[in-house]
Short mmCIF file of N, CA, C and O and ligand atoms in Angstrom, two decimals:
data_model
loop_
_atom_site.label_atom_id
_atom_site.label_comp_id
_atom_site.label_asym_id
_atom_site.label_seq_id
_atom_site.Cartn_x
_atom_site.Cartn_y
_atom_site.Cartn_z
N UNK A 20 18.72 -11.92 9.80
CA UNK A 20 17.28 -11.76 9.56
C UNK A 20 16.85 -10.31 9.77
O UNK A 20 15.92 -9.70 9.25
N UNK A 21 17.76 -9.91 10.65
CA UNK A 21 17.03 -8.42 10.66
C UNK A 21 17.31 -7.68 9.23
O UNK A 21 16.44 -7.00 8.69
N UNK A 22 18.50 -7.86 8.70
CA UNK A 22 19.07 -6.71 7.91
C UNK A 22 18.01 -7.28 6.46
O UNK A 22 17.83 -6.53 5.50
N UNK A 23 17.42 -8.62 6.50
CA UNK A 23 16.72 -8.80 5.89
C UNK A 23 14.82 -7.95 6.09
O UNK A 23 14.01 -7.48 5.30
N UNK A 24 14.87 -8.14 7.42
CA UNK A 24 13.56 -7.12 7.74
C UNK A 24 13.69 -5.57 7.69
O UNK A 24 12.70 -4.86 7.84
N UNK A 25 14.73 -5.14 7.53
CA UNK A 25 14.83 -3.72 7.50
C UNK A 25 15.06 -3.13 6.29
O UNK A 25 15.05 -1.91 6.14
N UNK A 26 15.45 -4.66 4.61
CA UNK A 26 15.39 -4.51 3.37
C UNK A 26 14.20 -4.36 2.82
O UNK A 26 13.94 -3.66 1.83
N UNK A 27 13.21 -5.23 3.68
CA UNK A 27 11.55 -5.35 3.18
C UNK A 27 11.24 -4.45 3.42
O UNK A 27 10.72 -3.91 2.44
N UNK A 28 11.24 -3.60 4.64
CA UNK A 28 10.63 -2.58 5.29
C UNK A 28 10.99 -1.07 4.29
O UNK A 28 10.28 -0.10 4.02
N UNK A 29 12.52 -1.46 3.90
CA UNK A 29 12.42 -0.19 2.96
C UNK A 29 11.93 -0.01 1.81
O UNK A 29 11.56 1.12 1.46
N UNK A 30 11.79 -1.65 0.60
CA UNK A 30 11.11 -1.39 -0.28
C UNK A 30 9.60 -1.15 0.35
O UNK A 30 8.94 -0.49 -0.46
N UNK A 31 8.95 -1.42 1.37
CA UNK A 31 7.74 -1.40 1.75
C UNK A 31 7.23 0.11 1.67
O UNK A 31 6.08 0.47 1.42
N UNK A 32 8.39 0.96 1.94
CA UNK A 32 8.24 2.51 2.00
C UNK A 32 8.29 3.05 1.05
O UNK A 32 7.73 4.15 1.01
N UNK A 33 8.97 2.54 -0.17
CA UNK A 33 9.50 2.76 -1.36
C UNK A 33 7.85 2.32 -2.00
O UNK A 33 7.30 3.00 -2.88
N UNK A 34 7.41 1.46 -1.58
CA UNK A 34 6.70 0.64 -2.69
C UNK A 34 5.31 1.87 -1.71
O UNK A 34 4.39 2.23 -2.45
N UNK A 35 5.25 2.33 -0.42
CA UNK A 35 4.19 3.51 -0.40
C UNK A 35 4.21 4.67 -0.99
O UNK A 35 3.22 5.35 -1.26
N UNK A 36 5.47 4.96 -1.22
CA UNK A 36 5.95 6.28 -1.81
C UNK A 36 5.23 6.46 -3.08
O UNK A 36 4.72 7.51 -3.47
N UNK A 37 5.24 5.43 -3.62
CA UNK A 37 5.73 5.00 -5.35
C UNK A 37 3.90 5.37 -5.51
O UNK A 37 3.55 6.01 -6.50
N UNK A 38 2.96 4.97 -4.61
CA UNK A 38 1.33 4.45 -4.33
C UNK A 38 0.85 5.70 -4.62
O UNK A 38 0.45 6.16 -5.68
N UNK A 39 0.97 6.47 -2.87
CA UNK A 39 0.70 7.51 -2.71
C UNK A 39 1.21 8.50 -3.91
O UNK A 39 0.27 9.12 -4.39
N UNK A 40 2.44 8.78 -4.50
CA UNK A 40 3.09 9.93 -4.71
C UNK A 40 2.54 9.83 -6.12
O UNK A 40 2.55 10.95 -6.62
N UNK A 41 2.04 8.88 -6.98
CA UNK A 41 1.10 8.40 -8.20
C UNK A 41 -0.51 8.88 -7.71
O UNK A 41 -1.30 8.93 -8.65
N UNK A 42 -0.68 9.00 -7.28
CA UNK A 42 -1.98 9.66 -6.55
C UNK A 42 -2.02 11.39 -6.16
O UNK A 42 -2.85 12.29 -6.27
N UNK A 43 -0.41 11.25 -5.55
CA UNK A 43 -0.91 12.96 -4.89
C UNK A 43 -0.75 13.69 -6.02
O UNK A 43 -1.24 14.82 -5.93
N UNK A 44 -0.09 13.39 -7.34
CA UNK A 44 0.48 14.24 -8.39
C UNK A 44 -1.07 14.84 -9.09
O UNK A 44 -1.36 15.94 -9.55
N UNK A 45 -1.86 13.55 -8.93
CA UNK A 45 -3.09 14.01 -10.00
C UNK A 45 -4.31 14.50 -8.92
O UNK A 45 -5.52 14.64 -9.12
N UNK A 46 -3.53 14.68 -7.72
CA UNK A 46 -5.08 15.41 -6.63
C UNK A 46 -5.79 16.57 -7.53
O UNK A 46 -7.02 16.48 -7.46
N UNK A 47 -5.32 17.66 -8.38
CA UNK A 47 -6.09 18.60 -8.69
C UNK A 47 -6.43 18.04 -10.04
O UNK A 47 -7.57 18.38 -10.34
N UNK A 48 -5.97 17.43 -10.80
CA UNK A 48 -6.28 17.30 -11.88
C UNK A 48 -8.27 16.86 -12.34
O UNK A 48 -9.14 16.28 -11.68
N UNK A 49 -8.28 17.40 -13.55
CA UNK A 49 -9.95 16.87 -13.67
C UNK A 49 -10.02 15.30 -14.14
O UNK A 49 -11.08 14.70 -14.30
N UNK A 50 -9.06 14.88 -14.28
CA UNK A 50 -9.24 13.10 -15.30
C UNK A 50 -8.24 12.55 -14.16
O UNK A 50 -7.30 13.05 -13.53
N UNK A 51 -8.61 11.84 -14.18
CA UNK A 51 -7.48 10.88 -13.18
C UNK A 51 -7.30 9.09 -13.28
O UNK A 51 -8.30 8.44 -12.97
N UNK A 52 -6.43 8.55 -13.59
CA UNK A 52 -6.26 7.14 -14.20
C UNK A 52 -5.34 6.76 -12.69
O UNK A 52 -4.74 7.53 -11.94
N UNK A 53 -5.52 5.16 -12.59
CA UNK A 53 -4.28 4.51 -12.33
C UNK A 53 -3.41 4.35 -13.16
O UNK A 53 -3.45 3.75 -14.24
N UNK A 54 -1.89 5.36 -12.23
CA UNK A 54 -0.90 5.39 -13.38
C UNK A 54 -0.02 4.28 -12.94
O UNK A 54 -0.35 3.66 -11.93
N UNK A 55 1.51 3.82 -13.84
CA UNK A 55 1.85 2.89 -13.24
C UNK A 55 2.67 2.73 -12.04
O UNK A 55 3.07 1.67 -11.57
N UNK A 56 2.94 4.28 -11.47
CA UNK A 56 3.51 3.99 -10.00
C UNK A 56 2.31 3.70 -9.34
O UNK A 56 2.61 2.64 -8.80
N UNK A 57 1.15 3.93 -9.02
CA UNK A 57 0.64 3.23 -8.22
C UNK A 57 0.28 2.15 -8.14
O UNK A 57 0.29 1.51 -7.08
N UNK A 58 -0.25 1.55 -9.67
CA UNK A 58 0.11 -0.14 -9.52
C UNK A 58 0.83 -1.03 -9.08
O UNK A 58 0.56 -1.98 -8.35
N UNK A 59 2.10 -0.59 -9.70
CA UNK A 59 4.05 -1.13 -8.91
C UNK A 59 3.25 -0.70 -7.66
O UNK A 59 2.69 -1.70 -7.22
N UNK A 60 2.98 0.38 -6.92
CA UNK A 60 3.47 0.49 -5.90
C UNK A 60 1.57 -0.16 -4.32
O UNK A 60 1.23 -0.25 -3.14
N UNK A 61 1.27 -0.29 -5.36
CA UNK A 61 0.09 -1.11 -4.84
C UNK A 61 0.36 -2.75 -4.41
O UNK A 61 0.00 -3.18 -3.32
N UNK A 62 1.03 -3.57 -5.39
CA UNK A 62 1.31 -4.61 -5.92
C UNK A 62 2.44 -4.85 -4.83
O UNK A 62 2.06 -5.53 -3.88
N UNK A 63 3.82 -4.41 -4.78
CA UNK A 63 4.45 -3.89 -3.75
C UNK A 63 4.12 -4.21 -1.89
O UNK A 63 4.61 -4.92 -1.01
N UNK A 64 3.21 -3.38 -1.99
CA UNK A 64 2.68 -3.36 -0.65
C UNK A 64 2.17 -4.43 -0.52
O UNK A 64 2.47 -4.88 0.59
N UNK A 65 1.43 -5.22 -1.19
CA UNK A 65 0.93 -6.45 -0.97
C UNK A 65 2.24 -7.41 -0.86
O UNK A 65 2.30 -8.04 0.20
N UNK A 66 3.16 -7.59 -1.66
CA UNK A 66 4.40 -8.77 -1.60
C UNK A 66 5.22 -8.44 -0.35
O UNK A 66 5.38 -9.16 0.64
N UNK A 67 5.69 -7.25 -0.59
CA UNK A 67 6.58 -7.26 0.57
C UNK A 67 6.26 -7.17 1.69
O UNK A 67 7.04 -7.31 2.63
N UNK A 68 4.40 -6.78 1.87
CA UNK A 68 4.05 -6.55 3.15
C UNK A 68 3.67 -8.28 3.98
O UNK A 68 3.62 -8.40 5.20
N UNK A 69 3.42 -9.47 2.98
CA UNK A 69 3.38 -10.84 3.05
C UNK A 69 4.89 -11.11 3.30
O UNK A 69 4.81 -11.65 4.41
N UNK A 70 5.94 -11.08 3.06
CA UNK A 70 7.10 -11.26 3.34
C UNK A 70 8.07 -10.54 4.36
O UNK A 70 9.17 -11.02 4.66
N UNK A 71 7.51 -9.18 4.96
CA UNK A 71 7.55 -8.69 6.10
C UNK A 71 7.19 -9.56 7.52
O UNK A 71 7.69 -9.73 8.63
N UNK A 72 6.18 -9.95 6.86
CA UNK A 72 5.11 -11.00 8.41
C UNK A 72 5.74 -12.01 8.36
O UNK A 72 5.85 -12.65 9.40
N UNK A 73 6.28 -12.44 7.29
CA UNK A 73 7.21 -13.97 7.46
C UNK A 73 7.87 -13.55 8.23
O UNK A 73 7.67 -13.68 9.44
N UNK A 74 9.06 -12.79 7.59
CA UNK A 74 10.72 -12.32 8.45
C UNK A 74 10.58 -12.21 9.77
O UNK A 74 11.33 -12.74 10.59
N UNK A 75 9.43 -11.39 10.08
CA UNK A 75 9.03 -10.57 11.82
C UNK A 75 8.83 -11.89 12.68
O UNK A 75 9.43 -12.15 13.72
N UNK A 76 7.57 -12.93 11.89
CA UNK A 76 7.77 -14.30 12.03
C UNK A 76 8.72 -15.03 13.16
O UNK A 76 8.73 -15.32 14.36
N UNK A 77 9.73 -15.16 11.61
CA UNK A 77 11.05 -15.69 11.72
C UNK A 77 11.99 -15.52 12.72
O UNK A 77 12.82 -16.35 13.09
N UNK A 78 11.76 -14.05 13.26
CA UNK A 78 12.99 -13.45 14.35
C UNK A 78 12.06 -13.33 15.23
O UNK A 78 12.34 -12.46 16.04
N UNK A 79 10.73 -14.02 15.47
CA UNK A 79 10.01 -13.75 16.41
C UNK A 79 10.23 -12.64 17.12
O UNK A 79 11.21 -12.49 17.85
N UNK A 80 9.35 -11.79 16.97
CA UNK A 80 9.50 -9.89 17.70
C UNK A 80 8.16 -10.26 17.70
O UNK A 80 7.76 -9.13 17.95
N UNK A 81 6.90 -11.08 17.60
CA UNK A 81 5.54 -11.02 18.17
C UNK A 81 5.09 -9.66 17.38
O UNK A 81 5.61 -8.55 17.27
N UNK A 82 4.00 -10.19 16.94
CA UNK A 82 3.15 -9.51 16.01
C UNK A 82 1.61 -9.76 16.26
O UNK A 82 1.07 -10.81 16.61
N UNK A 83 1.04 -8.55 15.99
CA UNK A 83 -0.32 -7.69 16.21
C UNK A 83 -1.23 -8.31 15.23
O UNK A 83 -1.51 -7.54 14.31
N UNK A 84 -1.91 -9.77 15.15
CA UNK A 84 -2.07 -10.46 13.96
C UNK A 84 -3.48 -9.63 13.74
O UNK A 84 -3.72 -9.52 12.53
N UNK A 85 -4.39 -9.07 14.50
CA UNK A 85 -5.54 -8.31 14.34
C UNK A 85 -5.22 -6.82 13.14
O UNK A 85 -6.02 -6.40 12.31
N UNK A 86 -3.69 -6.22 13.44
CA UNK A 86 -3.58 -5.08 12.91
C UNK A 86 -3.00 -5.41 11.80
O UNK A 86 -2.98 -4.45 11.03
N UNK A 87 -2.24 -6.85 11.12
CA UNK A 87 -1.74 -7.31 10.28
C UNK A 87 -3.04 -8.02 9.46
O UNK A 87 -3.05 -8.07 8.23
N UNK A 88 -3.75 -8.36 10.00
CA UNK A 88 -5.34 -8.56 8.98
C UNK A 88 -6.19 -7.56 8.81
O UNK A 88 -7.19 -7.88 8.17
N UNK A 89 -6.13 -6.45 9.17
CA UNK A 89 -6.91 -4.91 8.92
C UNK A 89 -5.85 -4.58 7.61
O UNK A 89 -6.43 -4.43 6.54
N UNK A 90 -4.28 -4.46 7.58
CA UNK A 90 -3.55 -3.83 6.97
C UNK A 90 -3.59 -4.53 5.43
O UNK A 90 -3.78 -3.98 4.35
N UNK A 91 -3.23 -6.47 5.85
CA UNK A 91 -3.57 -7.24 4.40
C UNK A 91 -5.10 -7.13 4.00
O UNK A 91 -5.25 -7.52 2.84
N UNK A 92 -6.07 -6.80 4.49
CA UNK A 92 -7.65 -6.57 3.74
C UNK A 92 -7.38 -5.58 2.85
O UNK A 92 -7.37 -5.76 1.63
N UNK A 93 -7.05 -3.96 3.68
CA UNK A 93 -6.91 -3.20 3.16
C UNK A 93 -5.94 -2.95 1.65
O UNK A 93 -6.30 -2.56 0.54
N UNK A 94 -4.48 -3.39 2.22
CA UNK A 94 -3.84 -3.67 1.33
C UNK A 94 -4.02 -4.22 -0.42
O UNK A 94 -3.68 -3.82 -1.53
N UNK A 95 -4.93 -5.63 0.29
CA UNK A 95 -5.97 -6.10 -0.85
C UNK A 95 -6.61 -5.59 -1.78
O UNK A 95 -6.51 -5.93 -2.95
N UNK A 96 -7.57 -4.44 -1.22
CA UNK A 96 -8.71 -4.42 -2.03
C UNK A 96 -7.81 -2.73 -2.67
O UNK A 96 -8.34 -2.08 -3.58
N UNK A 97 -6.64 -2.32 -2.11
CA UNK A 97 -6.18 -1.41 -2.79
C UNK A 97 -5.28 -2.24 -4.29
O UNK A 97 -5.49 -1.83 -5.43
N UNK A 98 -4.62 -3.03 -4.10
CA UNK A 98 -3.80 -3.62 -5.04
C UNK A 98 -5.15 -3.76 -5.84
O UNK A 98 -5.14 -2.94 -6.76
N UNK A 99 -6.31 -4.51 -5.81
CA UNK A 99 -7.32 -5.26 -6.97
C UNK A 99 -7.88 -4.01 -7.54
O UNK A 99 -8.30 -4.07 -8.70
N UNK A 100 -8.00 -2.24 -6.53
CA UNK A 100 -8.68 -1.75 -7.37
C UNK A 100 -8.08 -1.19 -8.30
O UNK A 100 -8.61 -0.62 -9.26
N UNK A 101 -6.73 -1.32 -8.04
CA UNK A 101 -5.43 -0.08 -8.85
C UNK A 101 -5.43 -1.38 -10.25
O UNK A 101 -5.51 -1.13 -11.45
N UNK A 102 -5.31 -2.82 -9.57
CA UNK A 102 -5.64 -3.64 -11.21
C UNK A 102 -6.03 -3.97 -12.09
O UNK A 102 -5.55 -4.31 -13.17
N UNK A 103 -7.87 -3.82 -11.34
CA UNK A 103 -9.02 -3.99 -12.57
C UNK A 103 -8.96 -2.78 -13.21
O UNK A 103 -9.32 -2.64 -14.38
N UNK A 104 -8.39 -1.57 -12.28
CA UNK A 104 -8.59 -0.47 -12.93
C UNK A 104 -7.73 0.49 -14.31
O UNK A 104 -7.90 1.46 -15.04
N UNK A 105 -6.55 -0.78 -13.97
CA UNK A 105 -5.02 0.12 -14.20
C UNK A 105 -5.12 0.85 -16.12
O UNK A 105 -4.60 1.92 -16.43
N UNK A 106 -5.95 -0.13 -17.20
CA UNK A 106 -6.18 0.47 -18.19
C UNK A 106 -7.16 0.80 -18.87
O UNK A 106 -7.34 0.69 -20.09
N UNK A 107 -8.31 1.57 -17.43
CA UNK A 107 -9.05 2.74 -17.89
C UNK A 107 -8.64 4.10 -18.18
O UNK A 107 -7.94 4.80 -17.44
N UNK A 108 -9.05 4.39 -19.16
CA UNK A 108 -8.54 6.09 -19.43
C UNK A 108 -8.92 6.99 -18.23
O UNK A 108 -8.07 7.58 -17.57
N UNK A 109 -9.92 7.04 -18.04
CA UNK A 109 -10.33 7.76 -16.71
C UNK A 109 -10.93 7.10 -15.35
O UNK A 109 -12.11 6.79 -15.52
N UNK A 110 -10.52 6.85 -14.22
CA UNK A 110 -11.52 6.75 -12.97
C UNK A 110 -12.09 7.77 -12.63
O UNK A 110 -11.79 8.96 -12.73
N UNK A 111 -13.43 6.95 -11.99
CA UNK A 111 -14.49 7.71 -11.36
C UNK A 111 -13.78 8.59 -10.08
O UNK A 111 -12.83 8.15 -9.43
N UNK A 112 -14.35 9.81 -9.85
CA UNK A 112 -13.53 10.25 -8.60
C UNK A 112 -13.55 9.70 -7.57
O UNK A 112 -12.56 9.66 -6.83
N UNK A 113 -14.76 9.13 -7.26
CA UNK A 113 -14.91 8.46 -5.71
C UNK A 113 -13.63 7.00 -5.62
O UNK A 113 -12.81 6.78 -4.73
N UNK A 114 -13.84 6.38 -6.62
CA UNK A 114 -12.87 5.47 -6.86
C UNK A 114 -11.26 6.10 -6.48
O UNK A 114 -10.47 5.67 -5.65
N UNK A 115 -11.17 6.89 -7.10
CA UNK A 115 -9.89 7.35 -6.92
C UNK A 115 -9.38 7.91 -5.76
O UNK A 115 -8.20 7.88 -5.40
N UNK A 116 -10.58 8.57 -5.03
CA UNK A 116 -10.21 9.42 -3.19
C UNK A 116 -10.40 8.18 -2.82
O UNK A 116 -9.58 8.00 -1.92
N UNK A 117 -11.21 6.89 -3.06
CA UNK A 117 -11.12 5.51 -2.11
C UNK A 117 -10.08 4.92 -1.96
O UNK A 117 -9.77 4.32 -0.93
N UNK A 118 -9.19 5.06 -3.29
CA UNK A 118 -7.69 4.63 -3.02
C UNK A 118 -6.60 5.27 -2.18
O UNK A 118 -5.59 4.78 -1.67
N UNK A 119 -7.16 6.68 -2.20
CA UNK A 119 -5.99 7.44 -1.51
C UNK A 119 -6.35 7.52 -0.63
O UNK A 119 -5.42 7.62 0.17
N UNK A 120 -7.79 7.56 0.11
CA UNK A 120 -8.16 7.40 1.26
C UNK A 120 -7.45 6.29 2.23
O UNK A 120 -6.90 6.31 3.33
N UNK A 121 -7.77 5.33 1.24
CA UNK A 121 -7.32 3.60 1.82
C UNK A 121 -5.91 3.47 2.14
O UNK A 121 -5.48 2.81 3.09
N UNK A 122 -5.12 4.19 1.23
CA UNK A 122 -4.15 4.22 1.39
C UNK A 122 -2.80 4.99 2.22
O UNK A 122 -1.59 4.79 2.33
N UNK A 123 -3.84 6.04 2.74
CA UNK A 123 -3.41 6.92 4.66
C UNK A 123 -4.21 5.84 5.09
O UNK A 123 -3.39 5.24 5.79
N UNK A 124 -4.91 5.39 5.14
CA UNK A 124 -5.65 4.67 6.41
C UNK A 124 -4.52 3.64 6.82
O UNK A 124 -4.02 3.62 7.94
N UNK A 125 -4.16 2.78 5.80
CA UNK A 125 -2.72 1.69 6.11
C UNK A 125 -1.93 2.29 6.71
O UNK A 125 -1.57 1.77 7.77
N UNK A 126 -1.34 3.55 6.32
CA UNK A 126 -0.13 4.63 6.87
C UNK A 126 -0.12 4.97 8.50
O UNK A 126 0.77 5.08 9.33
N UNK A 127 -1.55 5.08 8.52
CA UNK A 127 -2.00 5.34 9.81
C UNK A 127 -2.23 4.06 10.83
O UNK A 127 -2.00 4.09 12.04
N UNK A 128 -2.72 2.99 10.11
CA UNK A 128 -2.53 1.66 10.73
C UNK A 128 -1.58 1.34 11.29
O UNK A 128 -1.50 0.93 12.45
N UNK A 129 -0.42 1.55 10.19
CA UNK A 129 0.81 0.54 10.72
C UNK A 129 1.15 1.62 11.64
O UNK A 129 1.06 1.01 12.70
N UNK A 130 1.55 3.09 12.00
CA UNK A 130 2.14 3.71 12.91
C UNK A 130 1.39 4.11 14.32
O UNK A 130 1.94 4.14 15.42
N UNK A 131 -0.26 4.50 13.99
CA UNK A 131 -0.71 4.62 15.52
C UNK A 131 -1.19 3.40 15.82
O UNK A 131 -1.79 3.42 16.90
N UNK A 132 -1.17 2.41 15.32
CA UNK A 132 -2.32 0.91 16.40
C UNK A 132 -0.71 0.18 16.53
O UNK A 132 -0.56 -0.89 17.13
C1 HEM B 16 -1.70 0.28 0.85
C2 HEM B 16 -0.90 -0.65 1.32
C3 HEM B 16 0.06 -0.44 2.47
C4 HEM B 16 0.62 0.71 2.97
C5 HEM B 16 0.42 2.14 2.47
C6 HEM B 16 1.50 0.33 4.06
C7 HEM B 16 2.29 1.23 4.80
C8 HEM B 16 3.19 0.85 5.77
C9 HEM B 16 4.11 1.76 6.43
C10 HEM B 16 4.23 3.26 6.15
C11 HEM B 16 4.85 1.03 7.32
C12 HEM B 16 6.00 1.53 8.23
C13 HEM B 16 5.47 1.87 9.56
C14 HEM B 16 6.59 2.17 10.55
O1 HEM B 16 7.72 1.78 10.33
O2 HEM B 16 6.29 2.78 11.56
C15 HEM B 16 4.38 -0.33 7.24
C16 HEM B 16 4.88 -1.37 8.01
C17 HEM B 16 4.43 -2.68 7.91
N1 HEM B 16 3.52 -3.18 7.01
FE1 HEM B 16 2.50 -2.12 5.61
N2 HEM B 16 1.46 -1.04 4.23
C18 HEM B 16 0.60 -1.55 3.28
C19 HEM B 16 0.26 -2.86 3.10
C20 HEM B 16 0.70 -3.92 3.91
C21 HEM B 16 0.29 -5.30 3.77
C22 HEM B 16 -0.67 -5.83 2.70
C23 HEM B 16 0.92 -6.01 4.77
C24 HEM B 16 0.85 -7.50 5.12
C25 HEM B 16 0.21 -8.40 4.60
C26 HEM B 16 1.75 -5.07 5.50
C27 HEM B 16 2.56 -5.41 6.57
C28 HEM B 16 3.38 -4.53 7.24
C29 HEM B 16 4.26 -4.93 8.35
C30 HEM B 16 4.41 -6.34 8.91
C31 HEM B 16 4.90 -3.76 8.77
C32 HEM B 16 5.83 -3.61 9.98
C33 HEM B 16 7.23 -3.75 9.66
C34 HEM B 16 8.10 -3.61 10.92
O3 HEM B 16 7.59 -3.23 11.97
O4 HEM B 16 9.27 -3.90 10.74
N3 HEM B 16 1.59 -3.81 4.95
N4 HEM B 16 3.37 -0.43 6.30
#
């Protein structure tokens, strides 16, 4: 079970990488879309981060269910906005720093709380 929690945990990093790094490419740019690494990697965070909480679960290591319902809200409303949004030509900017905002805020969730 672990080597199974430490498989989730890496696509989990993979699947932030994929979020963020679809985001940091177009920080200067003037037009900015959800491209499709951040969808994959929105979408991602939501599955494997639900199948993380099973495994952790499973091998009982006791879990922070307050910081695991801040992380799946968040998680949430990042996956739905990267979806309704994914084939507009352009997002609004605020829309777009809300995602990348939202998406250090998780980063920061899971490592300082
Ligand atoms: C924008 C979405 C998300 C981002 C950027 C994100 C980011 C991260 C990062 C960077 C870690 C590793 C922290 C560390 O090892 O110190 C992590 C761990 C974790 N995340 Fe997420 N996450 C997201 C969504 C979710 C969701 C939706 C859930 C659950 C429903 C979740 C559950 C977890 C769990 C359980 C761990 C701990 C794994 C462990 O300790 O082995 N995450 N997350």
């Amino acid at each position: 079970m672990e080597l199974l929690r430490d498989a989730l945990l890496f696509i989990h990093l993979v699947g932030f990488a994929a979020l963020f790094g679809g985001a940091f490419v177009q920080i200067r740019d003037d037009s900015r879309v959800v491209n499709s690494a951040m969808l994959h990697g929105a979408l991602t965070q939501v599955v494997s981060g639900i199948l993380l909480v099973g495994v952790i679960e499973g091998i009982d290591e006791g879990m922070d269910y307050t910081k695991i319902a801040v992380k799946f809200a968040i998680g949430l409303v990042v996956a739905l906005l990267c979806w309704v949004n994914r084939r507009k030509p352009e997002v609004p900017h605020g829309l777009f720093w809300g995602i990348f905002a939202l998406t250090l805020a998780n980063v920061a969730v899971a490592v300082f709380w």
